[in-house]
């Protein structure tokens, strides 16, 4: 929705066709692969049109067709009032060619945004649910904070739906999300290239063109940064001792949203969306991770679960749902 203004309708028969979502997966896997082999290697594969590069070419064709279709539909009904990203680009002359028609830049930018926006939330949410389901103290903390809001919204035992405006500011919900992102950041690695020769704060010299990889995943699990219990899921570490506010944690220590001028501009939207969805699940259901489900990360640019998250979901009895 945010990228193209089209509702992917993932719960209905009109959802974005599977071959489009599969193509997005292929792009992410190929991007990861390109980071793990020498540039000459994947360029040779591309030239020979074999292996992952061949798959990637096929995915590019699918995504280009899909994006062109979305752009043409939007151009035809250009109202100038929509707030999705595509509408902004369509209204920006830089993204149109001399005849005012959409060019490669617009199409490629849309594909980039579709791929980049779909995955982080879809990655963060299952890890959060997994962490809550396997850490009863976190579940208790979240429900305790939600109880007064649920009591106000009480609808005679039906499902209580929390909105972003109700949960986005709640301390414990945010703390649980940040703690989950610390351990399972959707973007595992930050990749930067030095524009000029420079010296890093650590004293390391870098030369123009050098690639610098920062493992956000490892940083979230370093004792020197987070203490001896760095591997534990403990939302309380984010909250001040008197419980009145979130602790200040510098963005260069906690980097799932990156830091500096290219930090994520969608952070607040992501927090609002995820906390509302997680609160609704946690309040209304007991979620039990199946013993046979071996939760493992999948190698890709975005930290997904290799086998998905298999859970048993049980509606909480309305008698319990007041605490
Ligand atoms: C849990 C969810 C999310 C995470 C972990 C996340 C993480 C990130 C990270 C790490 C970057 C920097 C990439 C880089 O240049 O190295 C980024 C950039 C960006 N994010 Fe997010 N993101 C999330 C959700 C969103 C959402 C929901 C939106 C839009 C509504 C969004 C919009 C953007 C945009 C437009 C940029 C590019 C900013 C720029 O380059 O100036 N993100 N995000």
Short mmCIF file of N, CA, C and O in Angstrom, two decimals, residues 31 84-85 197 216 227-228 248 259 303-304 323:
data_model
loop_
_atom_site.label_atom_id
_atom_site.label_comp_id
_atom_site.label_asym_id
_atom_site.label_seq_id
_atom_site.Cartn_x
_atom_site.Cartn_y
_atom_site.Cartn_z
N UNK A 31 20.53 -10.61 -3.93
CA UNK A 31 21.27 -9.47 -3.35
C UNK A 31 22.20 -9.97 -2.25
O UNK A 31 23.36 -9.55 -2.15
N UNK A 84 0.59 7.66 -1.37
CA UNK A 84 1.59 6.60 -1.46
C UNK A 84 2.83 7.12 -2.19
O UNK A 84 2.81 8.17 -2.84
N UNK A 85 3.92 6.33 -2.07
CA UNK A 85 5.20 6.79 -2.61
C UNK A 85 5.15 6.96 -4.12
O UNK A 85 5.66 7.94 -4.66
N UNK A 197 39.32 8.74 1.05
CA UNK A 197 40.17 8.16 2.10
C UNK A 197 39.75 8.77 3.43
O UNK A 197 39.44 9.96 3.51
N UNK A 216 24.91 -5.63 12.06
CA UNK A 216 23.93 -5.13 13.03
C UNK A 216 23.51 -6.29 13.95
O UNK A 216 23.30 -6.12 15.14
N UNK A 227 25.80 -5.91 27.88
CA UNK A 227 25.96 -6.58 29.17
C UNK A 227 25.93 -8.09 29.05
O UNK A 227 25.70 -8.64 27.96
N UNK A 228 26.14 -8.75 30.20
CA UNK A 228 26.28 -10.20 30.19
C UNK A 228 25.02 -10.94 29.74
O UNK A 228 25.08 -12.04 29.22
N UNK A 248 17.46 6.27 27.12
CA UNK A 248 18.04 6.78 25.88
C UNK A 248 19.10 5.79 25.39
O UNK A 248 20.05 5.49 26.11
N UNK A 259 21.56 4.54 11.19
CA UNK A 259 21.77 5.80 11.91
C UNK A 259 22.30 6.83 10.93
O UNK A 259 22.71 6.47 9.83
N UNK A 303 16.38 -10.65 7.53
CA UNK A 303 16.41 -11.80 8.44
C UNK A 303 15.02 -12.42 8.57
O UNK A 303 14.20 -11.99 9.38
N UNK A 304 14.77 -13.42 7.74
CA UNK A 304 13.49 -14.12 7.83
C UNK A 304 13.68 -15.45 8.53
O UNK A 304 14.81 -15.84 8.80
N UNK A 323 -7.18 -9.54 32.27
CA UNK A 323 -5.87 -9.38 32.92
C UNK A 323 -4.74 -9.86 31.99
O UNK A 323 -5.00 -10.40 30.93
#
